[in-house]
RNA sequence: GGGGUUGUAGCUCAGAUGGUUAGAGUGCCUCGUUGACAUCGAGGAGGUCACAGAUUCGAGUUCUGUCAGCCCCACCA
């Protein structure tokens, strides 16, 4: 045992332990296993992705909950899997093709998809392997993929049903288009950023030569597609001009001036050029006013053919040319600076172009209503609660969801078009013959579905849907969803809607929201800033337990946290502390009879104290986990293990361990073992590897800690009851210890050098107890000999605390004047406190309105303060008389 | 334009349902290597809890407003 290394070296150990766990099937469960079902579905990481800090946090939180519930005896399932991540994955393979001098169109759809699947086979395991290094106890035997057979079947079934119910439709609309990704996007895939732009004031001449009207625009290049100019119907400036014809500059097209109440009289000139093909508002106005839609921008962001010199120009280059030409033609009035919001593609950050195209949409209103209700009724709860507002607000203002993407990697839309009769057929099974005309000339819709469509089904598709599996029956609805606030709309809301629609129940009862992991400066970790810290690197250097502990300490639900290497080090030090406390125990355990069991009567006060503290921590840690306050639970564990167990209790056992009383030593070892073993189980969800390796070294312990019982208070029922006034006694002892240490330090005495101490005990309940256990003060404060006396030694350093006066008699070392000054300062402090307490007690309203126990506590406080005051006064008086 | 959130020790953050002298980590200062641990131990300095009001016997904690930062949502060209 003594050959255990002095520091904890996690690297090798972690890998070995994880392999053992997985080999033993510890992560796996079945629907018919015993216990209450407890299930979490993993937020599936992108199949080609790499682990980042956000994953590490997300995984850690889930693994803590999962391990806790598994130990509690619940039938616990953590369902893992990956997401096909349409655009991201396709982009990676396309990049690879570019390197080979080819592209997807040259390859063709079928060959291209083969390449993507190949890519998935090559890189798809990387992320799940990385999850393992964190210690994630996922049921890997059940691993799923959003494009596997089952998930694909679920997607088809859901799509067809929604279509048949009229909730999915195909329509020509103006949608967000990314010219770079070359696909339509949903509204939430567009990120708005305010940019410093310009407002160009243009002069549009009337056809009849009667002058001109001035319009203002942020996008002059779209003027090529203008098919009207709009003013507000009540705008006095323009009222008489409505109906006139305008000659569009540069194009020389005749367009109408019309009135539409959408126009804001106050903005710009009050007259808007209308480009129905390239602006969502103009599109609507165009529909209302029967305007022509003239498309001037291609899907790739260049100008269309037939525009003369402008054709083929990039939209921004075209803008420059147009402005120059307008200026040359005398049509440009002025250019103003103007700040406005511009939409960008979430994935590639290209400026989005609103374009008219035929796309598939989901009607959201009827799906959103139950999802709102589920939260309002409390069936689904957000942690922290404030996110319910954000969620509800979004759902209440929801618009139809564009679900078709012009990509190849994804779930291809199950719709077929008949070239013979022109009819469309939507079907769960592939269509080879047109059901309308029995023609065979069928073309399948080329588009694939938005990745989030399949993600939305994840909580039930992974459990077996569309089949009615035992897992689906047992584990749906799942218990909690753990995710970041950044994907509440993308994912959470859609899962709730789909879950309610297709299972009739919410997909999870709690949504546990966490924040983002930021860098040391509080910036978001990003590729472009290159400020990301690789969790794998942290694990290699410090171990997964340290990373996990670092990520949850000091963190509260929903709030962002910063990554600091010093915080990882602090967590590593904690792991090392536990390692060494265990090493200490194991060394002393050599030759000890492991079957020895102590009884309540053998326990001494220190044992009772640490057991009472342990019980308290079992309660608070459990309670904190249940409330999702994992940072608080971690703090409780840290305090207990480091301060109470290591700093005090272990020190107090040393006398017994090194002494000659075999029975006393056995008792100390028994309590040490019990408390350590229980602490390990309590800590296991947070630091799974360390707790496993240490517990395996303890005698009499069998099996993995993963499958051990989570500690409960009643485990200790026969060892300790709470009728002892142990807490009061401990407070007094620790207070005296602290005071002795302090006085020694002030005198410059080495903390480990023994000094004589005289104590005058004034505590009502604990005087005798303290006298018979003075050894505790000797052991913790290196105070020896300790004498109890009523008289006050004259030449001594001293202080007064609640329940005791402490003297360090040091003839010749004491500077009386300094002592008086120090004690006077102390006296002032106590008097101030006493005055404020007395103030409260003199307040009639405090006495009549505050709860009796609060008043009583104040009374006791005042008594104690008064005692202290008189003791200090006497002492000062005594010194002055020297 | 709406909504949210943050402001507590030099730094990073905890402080549920209002009730002792407001805590931790880290940094800093002083001391200490004989048997768990220097990835350690002992002691110490450091906070008018952003500001102003209100509610209350009592506010870091509840409410209102102000200031500062961050974030989300939003079709004013």
PDB file of C-alpha atoms in Angstrom, chain A residues 291-523:
ATOM      1  CA  UNK A 291     -46.913  44.243 -58.910  1.00  0.00           C
ATOM      2  CA  UNK A 292     -44.692  42.279 -61.190  1.00  0.00           C
ATOM      3  CA  UNK A 293     -41.839  40.321 -59.577  1.00  0.00           C
ATOM      4  CA  UNK A 294     -38.618  41.015 -61.441  1.00  0.00           C
ATOM      5  CA  UNK A 295     -35.775  38.817 -60.322  1.00  0.00           C
ATOM      6  CA  UNK A 296     -32.438  40.563 -60.751  1.00  0.00           C
ATOM      7  CA  UNK A 297     -30.189  38.562 -58.406  1.00  0.00           C
ATOM      8  CA  UNK A 298     -29.220  34.941 -59.011  1.00  0.00           C
ATOM      9  CA  UNK A 299     -29.053  32.270 -56.338  1.00  0.00           C
ATOM     10  CA  UNK A 300     -25.290  32.698 -56.216  1.00  0.00           C
ATOM     11  CA  UNK A 301     -25.482  36.413 -55.499  1.00  0.00           C
ATOM     12  CA  UNK A 302     -24.613  37.633 -58.967  1.00  0.00           C
ATOM     13  CA  UNK A 303     -26.846  39.734 -61.192  1.00  0.00           C
ATOM     14  CA  UNK A 304     -29.077  37.893 -63.689  1.00  0.00           C
ATOM     15  CA  UNK A 305     -28.709  37.851 -67.452  1.00  0.00           C
ATOM     16  CA  UNK A 306     -30.458  40.471 -69.489  1.00  0.00           C
ATOM     17  CA  UNK A 307     -29.324  43.421 -67.403  1.00  0.00           C
ATOM     18  CA  UNK A 308     -26.688  44.531 -69.873  1.00  0.00           C
ATOM     19  CA  UNK A 309     -23.508  45.685 -68.259  1.00  0.00           C
ATOM     20  CA  UNK A 310     -24.753  44.679 -64.816  1.00  0.00           C
ATOM     21  CA  UNK A 311     -25.293  41.023 -65.658  1.00  0.00           C
ATOM     22  CA  UNK A 312     -22.868  38.690 -63.987  1.00  0.00           C
ATOM     23  CA  UNK A 313     -21.612  41.252 -61.501  1.00  0.00           C
ATOM     24  CA  UNK A 314     -21.570  40.306 -57.859  1.00  0.00           C
ATOM     25  CA  UNK A 315     -24.383  42.068 -55.971  1.00  0.00           C
ATOM     26  CA  UNK A 316     -21.945  44.331 -54.111  1.00  0.00           C
ATOM     27  CA  UNK A 317     -19.865  45.157 -57.142  1.00  0.00           C
ATOM     28  CA  UNK A 318     -23.094  45.919 -58.938  1.00  0.00           C
ATOM     29  CA  UNK A 319     -24.047  48.290 -56.136  1.00  0.00           C
ATOM     30  CA  UNK A 320     -20.941  50.379 -56.756  1.00  0.00           C
ATOM     31  CA  UNK A 321     -21.554  50.499 -60.488  1.00  0.00           C
ATOM     32  CA  UNK A 322     -25.221  51.367 -60.092  1.00  0.00           C
ATOM     33  CA  UNK A 323     -24.482  54.179 -57.659  1.00  0.00           C
ATOM     34  CA  UNK A 324     -21.880  55.580 -60.013  1.00  0.00           C
ATOM     35  CA  UNK A 325     -24.284  55.393 -62.927  1.00  0.00           C
ATOM     36  CA  UNK A 326     -27.095  56.987 -60.956  1.00  0.00           C
ATOM     37  CA  UNK A 327     -24.815  59.775 -59.945  1.00  0.00           C
ATOM     38  CA  UNK A 328     -23.662  60.276 -63.494  1.00  0.00           C
ATOM     39  CA  UNK A 329     -27.303  60.399 -64.609  1.00  0.00           C
ATOM     40  CA  UNK A 330     -28.147  62.967 -61.971  1.00  0.00           C
ATOM     41  CA  UNK A 331     -30.402  60.583 -60.086  1.00  0.00           C
ATOM     42  CA  UNK A 332     -28.416  60.484 -56.886  1.00  0.00           C
ATOM     43  CA  UNK A 333     -29.515  63.139 -54.419  1.00  0.00           C
ATOM     44  CA  UNK A 334     -27.447  62.315 -51.382  1.00  0.00           C
ATOM     45  CA  UNK A 335     -25.928  59.544 -49.325  1.00  0.00           C
ATOM     46  CA  UNK A 336     -26.589  59.353 -45.592  1.00  0.00           C
ATOM     47  CA  UNK A 337     -24.975  57.113 -43.019  1.00  0.00           C
ATOM     48  CA  UNK A 338     -27.466  54.621 -41.755  1.00  0.00           C
ATOM     49  CA  UNK A 339     -27.254  51.838 -39.207  1.00  0.00           C
ATOM     50  CA  UNK A 340     -29.393  48.847 -39.960  1.00  0.00           C
ATOM     51  CA  UNK A 341     -29.710  45.146 -39.261  1.00  0.00           C
ATOM     52  CA  UNK A 342     -28.429  42.786 -41.914  1.00  0.00           C
ATOM     53  CA  UNK A 343     -29.150  39.062 -41.984  1.00  0.00           C
ATOM     54  CA  UNK A 344     -26.281  36.587 -42.149  1.00  0.00           C
ATOM     55  CA  UNK A 345     -26.159  32.868 -42.723  1.00  0.00           C
ATOM     56  CA  UNK A 346     -25.650  31.223 -39.364  1.00  0.00           C
ATOM     57  CA  UNK A 347     -23.286  28.680 -40.855  1.00  0.00           C
ATOM     58  CA  UNK A 348     -21.051  30.649 -43.224  1.00  0.00           C
ATOM     59  CA  UNK A 349     -21.878  34.192 -42.231  1.00  0.00           C
ATOM     60  CA  UNK A 350     -22.576  35.298 -45.777  1.00  0.00           C
ATOM     61  CA  UNK A 351     -25.160  38.054 -46.087  1.00  0.00           C
ATOM     62  CA  UNK A 352     -28.475  36.403 -46.725  1.00  0.00           C
ATOM     63  CA  UNK A 353     -30.406  37.282 -49.872  1.00  0.00           C
ATOM     64  CA  UNK A 354     -34.212  37.157 -49.781  1.00  0.00           C
ATOM     65  CA  UNK A 355     -35.228  35.258 -52.910  1.00  0.00           C
ATOM     66  CA  UNK A 356     -38.427  33.863 -54.300  1.00  0.00           C
ATOM     67  CA  UNK A 357     -38.425  30.113 -54.606  1.00  0.00           C
ATOM     68  CA  UNK A 358     -40.573  27.047 -54.178  1.00  0.00           C
ATOM     69  CA  UNK A 359     -40.032  25.535 -50.751  1.00  0.00           C
ATOM     70  CA  UNK A 360     -41.642  23.227 -48.212  1.00  0.00           C
ATOM     71  CA  UNK A 361     -43.058  24.689 -45.029  1.00  0.00           C
ATOM     72  CA  UNK A 362     -44.525  23.488 -41.762  1.00  0.00           C
ATOM     73  CA  UNK A 363     -47.554  25.358 -40.477  1.00  0.00           C
ATOM     74  CA  UNK A 364     -46.593  26.130 -36.934  1.00  0.00           C
ATOM     75  CA  UNK A 365     -49.507  27.735 -35.167  1.00  0.00           C
ATOM     76  CA  UNK A 366     -51.463  24.629 -34.263  1.00  0.00           C
ATOM     77  CA  UNK A 367     -48.287  22.816 -33.251  1.00  0.00           C
ATOM     78  CA  UNK A 368     -47.110  25.691 -31.101  1.00  0.00           C
ATOM     79  CA  UNK A 369     -50.292  26.070 -29.066  1.00  0.00           C
ATOM     80  CA  UNK A 370     -49.964  22.805 -27.096  1.00  0.00           C
ATOM     81  CA  UNK A 371     -46.250  23.444 -26.643  1.00  0.00           C
ATOM     82  CA  UNK A 372     -47.066  26.747 -24.987  1.00  0.00           C
ATOM     83  CA  UNK A 373     -49.746  25.138 -22.881  1.00  0.00           C
ATOM     84  CA  UNK A 374     -47.393  22.387 -21.691  1.00  0.00           C
ATOM     85  CA  UNK A 375     -45.118  24.972 -20.131  1.00  0.00           C
ATOM     86  CA  UNK A 376     -47.898  27.123 -18.768  1.00  0.00           C
ATOM     87  CA  UNK A 377     -49.493  24.131 -17.089  1.00  0.00           C
ATOM     88  CA  UNK A 378     -46.191  23.126 -15.531  1.00  0.00           C
ATOM     89  CA  UNK A 379     -46.041  19.803 -17.348  1.00  0.00           C
ATOM     90  CA  UNK A 380     -42.704  20.963 -18.692  1.00  0.00           C
ATOM     91  CA  UNK A 381     -40.402  23.029 -16.532  1.00  0.00           C
ATOM     92  CA  UNK A 382     -37.376  25.078 -17.453  1.00  0.00           C
ATOM     93  CA  UNK A 383     -34.432  25.316 -15.090  1.00  0.00           C
ATOM     94  CA  UNK A 384     -33.816  28.153 -14.489  1.00  0.00           C
ATOM     95  CA  UNK A 385     -37.357  29.303 -14.855  1.00  0.00           C
ATOM     96  CA  UNK A 386     -36.631  32.534 -16.705  1.00  0.00           C
ATOM     97  CA  UNK A 387     -36.228  30.632 -19.980  1.00  0.00           C
ATOM     98  CA  UNK A 388     -39.925  29.803 -20.054  1.00  0.00           C
ATOM     99  CA  UNK A 389     -40.610  33.401 -20.967  1.00  0.00           C
ATOM    100  CA  UNK A 390     -38.191  33.337 -23.859  1.00  0.00           C
ATOM    101  CA  UNK A 391     -39.621  30.051 -25.050  1.00  0.00           C
ATOM    102  CA  UNK A 392     -43.243  31.153 -24.826  1.00  0.00           C
ATOM    103  CA  UNK A 393     -42.576  34.486 -26.438  1.00  0.00           C
ATOM    104  CA  UNK A 394     -40.980  32.797 -29.414  1.00  0.00           C
ATOM    105  CA  UNK A 395     -43.751  30.260 -29.825  1.00  0.00           C
ATOM    106  CA  UNK A 396     -46.447  32.902 -29.555  1.00  0.00           C
ATOM    107  CA  UNK A 397     -44.925  34.807 -32.449  1.00  0.00           C
ATOM    108  CA  UNK A 398     -43.900  31.809 -34.475  1.00  0.00           C
ATOM    109  CA  UNK A 399     -44.014  31.827 -38.250  1.00  0.00           C
ATOM    110  CA  UNK A 400     -44.087  28.941 -40.658  1.00  0.00           C
ATOM    111  CA  UNK A 401     -40.942  26.884 -40.780  1.00  0.00           C
ATOM    112  CA  UNK A 402     -39.131  26.499 -44.078  1.00  0.00           C
ATOM    113  CA  UNK A 403     -37.924  22.895 -43.949  1.00  0.00           C
ATOM    114  CA  UNK A 404     -36.555  22.255 -47.434  1.00  0.00           C
ATOM    115  CA  UNK A 405     -32.865  22.632 -48.122  1.00  0.00           C
ATOM    116  CA  UNK A 406     -31.178  22.547 -51.483  1.00  0.00           C
ATOM    117  CA  UNK A 407     -28.587  20.074 -50.254  1.00  0.00           C
ATOM    118  CA  UNK A 408     -27.969  16.435 -50.896  1.00  0.00           C
ATOM    119  CA  UNK A 409     -26.878  15.254 -47.460  1.00  0.00           C
ATOM    120  CA  UNK A 410     -29.986  14.734 -45.362  1.00  0.00           C
ATOM    121  CA  UNK A 411     -33.430  13.173 -45.411  1.00  0.00           C
ATOM    122  CA  UNK A 412     -34.684  13.554 -48.947  1.00  0.00           C
ATOM    123  CA  UNK A 413     -38.224  14.818 -49.063  1.00  0.00           C
ATOM    124  CA  UNK A 414     -40.592  11.916 -49.763  1.00  0.00           C
ATOM    125  CA  UNK A 415     -42.491  13.606 -52.583  1.00  0.00           C
ATOM    126  CA  UNK A 416     -42.662  12.433 -56.173  1.00  0.00           C
ATOM    127  CA  UNK A 417     -43.763  14.375 -59.250  1.00  0.00           C
ATOM    128  CA  UNK A 418     -45.332  12.623 -62.183  1.00  0.00           C
ATOM    129  CA  UNK A 419     -44.125  13.886 -65.533  1.00  0.00           C
ATOM    130  CA  UNK A 420     -47.126  12.335 -67.202  1.00  0.00           C
ATOM    131  CA  UNK A 421     -49.984  13.929 -65.290  1.00  0.00           C
ATOM    132  CA  UNK A 422     -48.085  16.535 -63.293  1.00  0.00           C
ATOM    133  CA  UNK A 423     -49.480  15.328 -59.962  1.00  0.00           C
ATOM    134  CA  UNK A 424     -47.457  15.137 -56.768  1.00  0.00           C
ATOM    135  CA  UNK A 425     -47.451  12.146 -54.439  1.00  0.00           C
ATOM    136  CA  UNK A 426     -46.199  12.211 -50.871  1.00  0.00           C
ATOM    137  CA  UNK A 427     -45.590   8.758 -49.463  1.00  0.00           C
ATOM    138  CA  UNK A 428     -43.926   6.841 -46.676  1.00  0.00           C
ATOM    139  CA  UNK A 429     -42.754   4.221 -49.135  1.00  0.00           C
ATOM    140  CA  UNK A 430     -40.909   4.971 -52.347  1.00  0.00           C
ATOM    141  CA  UNK A 431     -43.245   5.658 -55.260  1.00  0.00           C
ATOM    142  CA  UNK A 432     -42.557   3.898 -58.542  1.00  0.00           C
ATOM    143  CA  UNK A 433     -45.923   4.310 -60.178  1.00  0.00           C
ATOM    144  CA  UNK A 434     -48.073   7.413 -60.177  1.00  0.00           C
ATOM    145  CA  UNK A 435     -51.238   6.669 -58.193  1.00  0.00           C
ATOM    146  CA  UNK A 436     -53.108   9.257 -60.244  1.00  0.00           C
ATOM    147  CA  UNK A 437     -52.345   8.187 -63.812  1.00  0.00           C
ATOM    148  CA  UNK A 438     -50.301   5.032 -63.273  1.00  0.00           C
ATOM    149  CA  UNK A 439     -47.491   6.657 -65.211  1.00  0.00           C
ATOM    150  CA  UNK A 440     -43.945   5.600 -64.530  1.00  0.00           C
ATOM    151  CA  UNK A 441     -42.231   8.906 -65.229  1.00  0.00           C
ATOM    152  CA  UNK A 442     -41.678   9.940 -61.664  1.00  0.00           C
ATOM    153  CA  UNK A 443     -39.114  12.328 -60.293  1.00  0.00           C
ATOM    154  CA  UNK A 444     -38.416  12.535 -56.621  1.00  0.00           C
ATOM    155  CA  UNK A 445     -38.194  15.968 -55.025  1.00  0.00           C
ATOM    156  CA  UNK A 446     -34.494  16.857 -54.955  1.00  0.00           C
ATOM    157  CA  UNK A 447     -34.515  18.713 -51.664  1.00  0.00           C
ATOM    158  CA  UNK A 448     -33.648  17.383 -48.254  1.00  0.00           C
ATOM    159  CA  UNK A 449     -35.095  18.369 -44.915  1.00  0.00           C
ATOM    160  CA  UNK A 450     -33.678  20.850 -42.465  1.00  0.00           C
ATOM    161  CA  UNK A 451     -31.438  18.947 -40.071  1.00  0.00           C
ATOM    162  CA  UNK A 452     -33.493  20.172 -37.136  1.00  0.00           C
ATOM    163  CA  UNK A 453     -36.508  18.333 -38.523  1.00  0.00           C
ATOM    164  CA  UNK A 454     -35.012  14.976 -37.585  1.00  0.00           C
ATOM    165  CA  UNK A 455     -33.496  16.391 -34.399  1.00  0.00           C
ATOM    166  CA  UNK A 456     -36.988  17.379 -33.367  1.00  0.00           C
ATOM    167  CA  UNK A 457     -37.986  13.719 -33.264  1.00  0.00           C
ATOM    168  CA  UNK A 458     -34.886  12.613 -31.343  1.00  0.00           C
ATOM    169  CA  UNK A 459     -36.508  11.874 -27.947  1.00  0.00           C
ATOM    170  CA  UNK A 460     -38.834   9.296 -29.477  1.00  0.00           C
ATOM    171  CA  UNK A 461     -37.077   8.246 -32.669  1.00  0.00           C
ATOM    172  CA  UNK A 462     -34.127   7.019 -30.603  1.00  0.00           C
ATOM    173  CA  UNK A 463     -36.436   5.049 -28.341  1.00  0.00           C
ATOM    174  CA  UNK A 464     -37.842   3.083 -31.254  1.00  0.00           C
ATOM    175  CA  UNK A 465     -40.562   5.189 -32.884  1.00  0.00           C
ATOM    176  CA  UNK A 466     -42.286   4.554 -35.260  1.00  0.00           C
ATOM    177  CA  UNK A 467     -42.310   1.065 -33.732  1.00  0.00           C
ATOM    178  CA  UNK A 468     -44.040   0.730 -30.411  1.00  0.00           C
ATOM    179  CA  UNK A 469     -41.034  -0.605 -28.536  1.00  0.00           C
ATOM    180  CA  UNK A 470     -40.727  -1.453 -24.836  1.00  0.00           C
ATOM    181  CA  UNK A 471     -38.132   1.313 -24.559  1.00  0.00           C
ATOM    182  CA  UNK A 472     -40.553   3.877 -25.920  1.00  0.00           C
ATOM    183  CA  UNK A 473     -43.181   2.761 -23.445  1.00  0.00           C
ATOM    184  CA  UNK A 474     -40.769   2.722 -20.541  1.00  0.00           C
ATOM    185  CA  UNK A 475     -38.630   5.795 -21.080  1.00  0.00           C
ATOM    186  CA  UNK A 476     -40.913   8.266 -22.859  1.00  0.00           C
ATOM    187  CA  UNK A 477     -41.412  10.958 -21.709  1.00  0.00           C
ATOM    188  CA  UNK A 478     -37.760  11.279 -20.792  1.00  0.00           C
ATOM    189  CA  UNK A 479     -36.789  12.869 -17.525  1.00  0.00           C
ATOM    190  CA  UNK A 480     -34.709  15.877 -18.378  1.00  0.00           C
ATOM    191  CA  UNK A 481     -33.095  17.536 -21.342  1.00  0.00           C
ATOM    192  CA  UNK A 482     -29.749  19.213 -20.753  1.00  0.00           C
ATOM    193  CA  UNK A 483     -28.701  21.833 -23.240  1.00  0.00           C
ATOM    194  CA  UNK A 484     -27.445  25.358 -23.806  1.00  0.00           C
ATOM    195  CA  UNK A 485     -29.735  28.345 -24.091  1.00  0.00           C
ATOM    196  CA  UNK A 486     -28.540  28.905 -27.636  1.00  0.00           C
ATOM    197  CA  UNK A 487     -30.643  26.101 -29.059  1.00  0.00           C
ATOM    198  CA  UNK A 488     -33.931  26.556 -27.249  1.00  0.00           C
ATOM    199  CA  UNK A 489     -35.638  27.617 -30.473  1.00  0.00           C
ATOM    200  CA  UNK A 490     -33.774  25.371 -32.871  1.00  0.00           C
ATOM    201  CA  UNK A 491     -34.176  22.236 -30.910  1.00  0.00           C
ATOM    202  CA  UNK A 492     -36.012  22.335 -27.598  1.00  0.00           C
ATOM    203  CA  UNK A 493     -39.182  24.017 -28.823  1.00  0.00           C
ATOM    204  CA  UNK A 494     -39.369  21.741 -31.843  1.00  0.00           C
ATOM    205  CA  UNK A 495     -38.931  18.602 -29.801  1.00  0.00           C
ATOM    206  CA  UNK A 496     -41.749  19.714 -27.546  1.00  0.00           C
ATOM    207  CA  UNK A 497     -44.042  20.394 -30.490  1.00  0.00           C
ATOM    208  CA  UNK A 498     -43.204  17.138 -32.232  1.00  0.00           C
ATOM    209  CA  UNK A 499     -43.343  15.129 -29.035  1.00  0.00           C
ATOM    210  CA  UNK A 500     -46.768  16.458 -28.151  1.00  0.00           C
ATOM    211  CA  UNK A 501     -48.020  15.961 -31.671  1.00  0.00           C
ATOM    212  CA  UNK A 502     -46.774  12.418 -32.202  1.00  0.00           C
ATOM    213  CA  UNK A 503     -46.653  10.975 -28.698  1.00  0.00           C
ATOM    214  CA  UNK A 504     -49.307  13.079 -27.025  1.00  0.00           C
ATOM    215  CA  UNK A 505     -46.915  13.866 -24.188  1.00  0.00           C
ATOM    216  CA  UNK A 506     -44.056  16.256 -23.597  1.00  0.00           C
ATOM    217  CA  UNK A 507     -40.702  14.699 -24.546  1.00  0.00           C
ATOM    218  CA  UNK A 508     -39.145  15.563 -21.170  1.00  0.00           C
ATOM    219  CA  UNK A 509     -40.295  16.923 -17.857  1.00  0.00           C
ATOM    220  CA  UNK A 510     -37.431  19.302 -17.242  1.00  0.00           C
ATOM    221  CA  UNK A 511     -35.253  21.353 -19.509  1.00  0.00           C
ATOM    222  CA  UNK A 512     -32.018  22.051 -17.692  1.00  0.00           C
ATOM    223  CA  UNK A 513     -30.374  24.999 -19.387  1.00  0.00           C
ATOM    224  CA  UNK A 514     -26.733  25.897 -19.083  1.00  0.00           C
ATOM    225  CA  UNK A 515     -24.664  28.753 -20.441  1.00  0.00           C
ATOM    226  CA  UNK A 516     -21.665  29.045 -22.696  1.00  0.00           C
ATOM    227  CA  UNK A 517     -18.068  28.353 -21.803  1.00  0.00           C
ATOM    228  CA  UNK A 518     -16.073  31.482 -22.526  1.00  0.00           C
ATOM    229  CA  UNK A 519     -12.384  32.210 -22.621  1.00  0.00           C
ATOM    230  CA  UNK A 520     -10.431  34.008 -19.890  1.00  0.00           C
ATOM    231  CA  UNK A 521     -11.474  37.364 -21.265  1.00  0.00           C
ATOM    232  CA  UNK A 522     -15.128  36.432 -21.362  1.00  0.00           C
ATOM    233  CA  UNK A 523     -15.219  36.033 -25.116  1.00  0.00           C
TER     234      UNK A 523
END
